[in-house]
Protein backbone atom coordinates (compact mmCIF):
# COMPACT_ATOMS: atom_id res chain seq x y z
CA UNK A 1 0.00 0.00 0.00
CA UNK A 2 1.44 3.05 -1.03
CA UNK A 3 1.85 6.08 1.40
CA UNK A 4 -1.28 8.14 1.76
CA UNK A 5 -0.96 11.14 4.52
CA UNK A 6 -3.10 10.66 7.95
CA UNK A 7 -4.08 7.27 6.37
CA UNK A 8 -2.46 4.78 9.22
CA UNK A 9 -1.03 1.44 8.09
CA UNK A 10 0.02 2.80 4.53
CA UNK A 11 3.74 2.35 3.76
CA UNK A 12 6.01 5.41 3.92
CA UNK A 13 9.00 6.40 1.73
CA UNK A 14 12.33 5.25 3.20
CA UNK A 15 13.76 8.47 2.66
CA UNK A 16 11.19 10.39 5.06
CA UNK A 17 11.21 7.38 7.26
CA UNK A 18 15.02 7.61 7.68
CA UNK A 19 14.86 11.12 8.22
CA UNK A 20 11.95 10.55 11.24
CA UNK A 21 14.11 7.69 12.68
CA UNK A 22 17.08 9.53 12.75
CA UNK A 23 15.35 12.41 14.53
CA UNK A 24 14.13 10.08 16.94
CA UNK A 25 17.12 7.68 17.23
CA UNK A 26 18.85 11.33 18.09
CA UNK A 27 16.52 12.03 20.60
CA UNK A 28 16.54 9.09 22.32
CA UNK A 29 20.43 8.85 22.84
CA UNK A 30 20.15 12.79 23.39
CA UNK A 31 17.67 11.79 26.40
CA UNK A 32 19.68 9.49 27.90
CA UNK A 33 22.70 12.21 27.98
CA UNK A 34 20.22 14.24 29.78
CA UNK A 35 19.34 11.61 31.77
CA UNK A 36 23.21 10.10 32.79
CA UNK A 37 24.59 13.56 33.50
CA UNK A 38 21.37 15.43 35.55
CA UNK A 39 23.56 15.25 38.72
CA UNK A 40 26.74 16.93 36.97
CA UNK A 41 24.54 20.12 36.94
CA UNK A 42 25.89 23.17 38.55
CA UNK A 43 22.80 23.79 40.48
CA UNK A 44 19.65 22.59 42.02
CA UNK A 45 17.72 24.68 38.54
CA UNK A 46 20.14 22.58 36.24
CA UNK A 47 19.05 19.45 37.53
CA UNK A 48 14.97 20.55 36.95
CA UNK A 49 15.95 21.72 33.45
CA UNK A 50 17.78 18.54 32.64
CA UNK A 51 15.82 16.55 33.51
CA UNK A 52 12.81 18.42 31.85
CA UNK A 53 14.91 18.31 28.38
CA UNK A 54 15.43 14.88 29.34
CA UNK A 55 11.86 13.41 29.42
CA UNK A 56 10.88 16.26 26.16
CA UNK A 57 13.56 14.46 24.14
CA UNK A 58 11.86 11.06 25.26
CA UNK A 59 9.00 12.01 24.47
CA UNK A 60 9.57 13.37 20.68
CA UNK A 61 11.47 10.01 20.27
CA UNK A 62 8.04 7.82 21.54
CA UNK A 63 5.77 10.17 19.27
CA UNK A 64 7.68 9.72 16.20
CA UNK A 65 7.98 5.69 16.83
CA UNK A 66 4.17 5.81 17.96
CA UNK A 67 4.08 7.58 14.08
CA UNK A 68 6.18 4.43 12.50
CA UNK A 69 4.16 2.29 14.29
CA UNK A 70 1.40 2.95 13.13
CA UNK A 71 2.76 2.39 9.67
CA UNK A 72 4.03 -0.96 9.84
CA UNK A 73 6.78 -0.82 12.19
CA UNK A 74 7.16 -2.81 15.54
CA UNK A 75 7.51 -0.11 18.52
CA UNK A 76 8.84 -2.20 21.03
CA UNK A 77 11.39 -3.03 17.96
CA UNK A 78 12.41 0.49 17.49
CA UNK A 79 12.09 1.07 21.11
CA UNK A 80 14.35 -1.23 22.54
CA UNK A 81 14.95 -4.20 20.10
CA UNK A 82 17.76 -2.52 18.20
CA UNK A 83 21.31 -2.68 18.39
CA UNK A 84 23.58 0.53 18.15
CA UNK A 85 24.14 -0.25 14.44
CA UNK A 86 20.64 -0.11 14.08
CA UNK A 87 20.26 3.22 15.51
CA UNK A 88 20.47 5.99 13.38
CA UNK A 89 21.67 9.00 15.69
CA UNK A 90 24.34 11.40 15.49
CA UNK A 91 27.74 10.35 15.53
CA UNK A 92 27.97 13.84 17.78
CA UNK A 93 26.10 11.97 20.97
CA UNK A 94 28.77 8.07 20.09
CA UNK A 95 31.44 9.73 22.78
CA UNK A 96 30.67 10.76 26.46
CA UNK A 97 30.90 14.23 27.28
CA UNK A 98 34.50 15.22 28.62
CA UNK A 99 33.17 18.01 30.85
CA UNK A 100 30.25 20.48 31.68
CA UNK A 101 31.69 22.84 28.70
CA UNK A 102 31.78 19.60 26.04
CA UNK A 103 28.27 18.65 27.56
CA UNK A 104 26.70 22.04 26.85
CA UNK A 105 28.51 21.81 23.38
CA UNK A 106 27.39 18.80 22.31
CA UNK A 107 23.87 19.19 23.61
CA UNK A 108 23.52 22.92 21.95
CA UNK A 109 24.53 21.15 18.24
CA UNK A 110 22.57 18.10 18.75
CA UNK A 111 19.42 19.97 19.80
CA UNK A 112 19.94 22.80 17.01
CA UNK A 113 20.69 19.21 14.22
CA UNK A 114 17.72 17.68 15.32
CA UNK A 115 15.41 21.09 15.08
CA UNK A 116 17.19 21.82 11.59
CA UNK A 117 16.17 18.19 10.43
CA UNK A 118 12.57 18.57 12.17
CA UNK A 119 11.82 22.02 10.96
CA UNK A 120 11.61 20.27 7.03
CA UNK A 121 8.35 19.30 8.28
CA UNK A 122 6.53 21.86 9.65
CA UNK A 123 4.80 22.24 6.89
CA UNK A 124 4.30 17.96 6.08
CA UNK A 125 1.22 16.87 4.26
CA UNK A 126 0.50 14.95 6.92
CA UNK A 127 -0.83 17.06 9.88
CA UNK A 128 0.15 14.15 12.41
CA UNK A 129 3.76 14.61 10.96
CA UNK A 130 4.06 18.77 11.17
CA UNK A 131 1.96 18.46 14.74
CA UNK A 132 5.41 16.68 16.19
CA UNK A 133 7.28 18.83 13.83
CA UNK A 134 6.27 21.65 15.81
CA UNK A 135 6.03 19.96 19.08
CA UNK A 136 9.69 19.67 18.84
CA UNK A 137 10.12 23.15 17.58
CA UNK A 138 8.40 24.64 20.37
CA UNK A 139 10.63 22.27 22.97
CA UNK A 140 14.04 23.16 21.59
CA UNK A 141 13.56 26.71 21.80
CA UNK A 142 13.66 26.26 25.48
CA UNK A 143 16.50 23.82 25.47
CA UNK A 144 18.58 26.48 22.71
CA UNK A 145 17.97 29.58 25.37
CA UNK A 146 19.09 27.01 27.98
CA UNK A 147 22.37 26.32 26.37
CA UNK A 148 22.80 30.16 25.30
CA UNK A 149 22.95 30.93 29.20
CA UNK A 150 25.52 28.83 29.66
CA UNK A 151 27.87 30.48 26.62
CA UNK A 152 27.39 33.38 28.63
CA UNK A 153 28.53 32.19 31.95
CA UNK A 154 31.25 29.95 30.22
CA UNK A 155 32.24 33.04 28.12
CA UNK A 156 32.87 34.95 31.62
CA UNK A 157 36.06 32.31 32.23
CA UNK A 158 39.27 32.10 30.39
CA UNK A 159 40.00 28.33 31.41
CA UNK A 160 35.92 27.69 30.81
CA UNK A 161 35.84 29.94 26.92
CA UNK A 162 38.92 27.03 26.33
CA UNK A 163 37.68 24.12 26.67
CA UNK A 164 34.27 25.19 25.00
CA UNK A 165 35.83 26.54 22.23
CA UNK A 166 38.02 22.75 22.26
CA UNK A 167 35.10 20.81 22.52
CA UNK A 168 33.19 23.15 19.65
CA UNK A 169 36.11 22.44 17.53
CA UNK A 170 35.91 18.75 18.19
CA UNK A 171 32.04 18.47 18.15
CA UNK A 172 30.78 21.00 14.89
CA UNK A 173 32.24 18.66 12.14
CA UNK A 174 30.21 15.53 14.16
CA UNK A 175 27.34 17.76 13.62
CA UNK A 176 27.62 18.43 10.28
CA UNK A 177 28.63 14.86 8.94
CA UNK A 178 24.84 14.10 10.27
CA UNK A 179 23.93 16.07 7.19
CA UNK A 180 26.25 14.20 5.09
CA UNK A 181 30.04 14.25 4.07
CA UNK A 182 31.60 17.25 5.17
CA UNK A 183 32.97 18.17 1.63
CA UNK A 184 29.25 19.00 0.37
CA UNK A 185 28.37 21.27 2.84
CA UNK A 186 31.53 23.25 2.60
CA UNK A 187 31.08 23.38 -1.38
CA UNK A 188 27.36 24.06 -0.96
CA UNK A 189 28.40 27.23 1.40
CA UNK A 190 31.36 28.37 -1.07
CA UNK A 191 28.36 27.75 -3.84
CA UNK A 192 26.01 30.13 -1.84
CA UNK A 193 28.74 32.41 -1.03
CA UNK A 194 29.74 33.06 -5.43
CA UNK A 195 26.21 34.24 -5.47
C-alpha cells in the first residue's frame, strides 16, 4: 500500500522514514545524555531543566515511533529491540561528554541538528507529521535559550571559553557529517557564497 498522509497502516517512503528515525534515534540517545549527567549540573535549577529536556527528548522520540508504528513498524522493535548499528543518531552523541563545557557543546549542536532536520516538516502533508514537527520546535527553543545561558557564563572564564571553544572544535564537524560528508556542505556554502 502506497503512502497516503493521515491514512495509518500505509507504507512510507524510506527516505522520510530515515529522516523521522534519525530524529528520533537522536533524541533518544540525546535523552539518555540528559538523563546520565542530571547530577553533573551546577545547580539545584540545572538538575529541573535537565531533567525536563530529558523526558521532552523522550517524548519526541516515543511520538515519532508511535508515528512508524502505526505504519508498519514494531515499537517495542524500534524502542528497545535494536542494536547501536541499528540506531540511526548522530555520531555527535557516540562519545561521552569530557566536561560540563563539552556537555553544553554537544547538547547545543545536537538539539539545534535535530530542530534543523525537524523544521523540514513543519509544513508535512501529513498534519500528524508537522503536529510533532512543531512539538519539537516549540521544545528546543527552550532547550537552545538554555544552552545560550551557559555560553554566557562559560564566556565569563578564560579556562571555561577554552575548553568550549576545544570541545566546539571537536564536536561541529560531528554535527555536520549528520547532514552528510563534510565536503558538500563546505562546497554548498562556497556555492552560496559566489552568489
Amino acid at each position: 500500500m502506497a503512502y497516503t498522509p493521515g491514512n495509518p497502516g500505509s507504507r512510507l517512503n524510506e527516505n522520510f522514514e530515515n529522516d523521522l528515525l534519525a530524529i528520533a534515534d537522536t533524541k533518544l540517545v540525546l535523552g539518555n545524555w540528559y538523563a546520565e549527567c542530571t547530577m553533573n549540573g551546577r545547580s539545584l535549577p540545572d538538575f529541573a531543566a535537565i531533567l525536563g529536556m530529558c523526558t521532552s527528548n523522550y517524548g519526541h522520540t516515543r511520538a515519532i515511533y508511535q508515528y512508524l508504528a502505526a505504519h508498519g513498524h514494531n515499537y517495542e522493535y524500534l524502542e528497545r529491540g535494536r542494536g547501536p548499528d541499528e540506531i540511526r543518531s548522530s555520531n555527535l552523541l557516540d562519545e561521552a561528554p569530557t566536561g560540563w563545557e563539552d556537555f553544553i557543546v554537544s547538547t547545543w549542536l545536537a538539539e539545534l541538528s535535530t530542530w534543523m532536520l525537524a523544521s523540514g516538516f513543519l509544513k508535512h502533508e501529513d498534519r500528524a507529521v508537522a503536529g510533532i514537527a512543531k512539538k519539537i520546535g516549540e521544545e528546543t527553543y527552550f532547550h537552545l535559550k538554555y544552552s545560550q545561558g551557559w555560553f554566557q557564563i562559560i564566556g565569563e572564564g578564560k579556562k571555561q571559553t577554552t575548553l568550549f571553544q576545544k570541545a566546539f572544535a571537536h564536536r561541529f564537524p560531528l554535527a555536520l557529517q549528520w547532514f552528510g560528508p563534510l565536503f558538500e556542505v563546505v562546497r554548498f556554502k562556497d556555492a552560496e557564497l559566489a552568489h
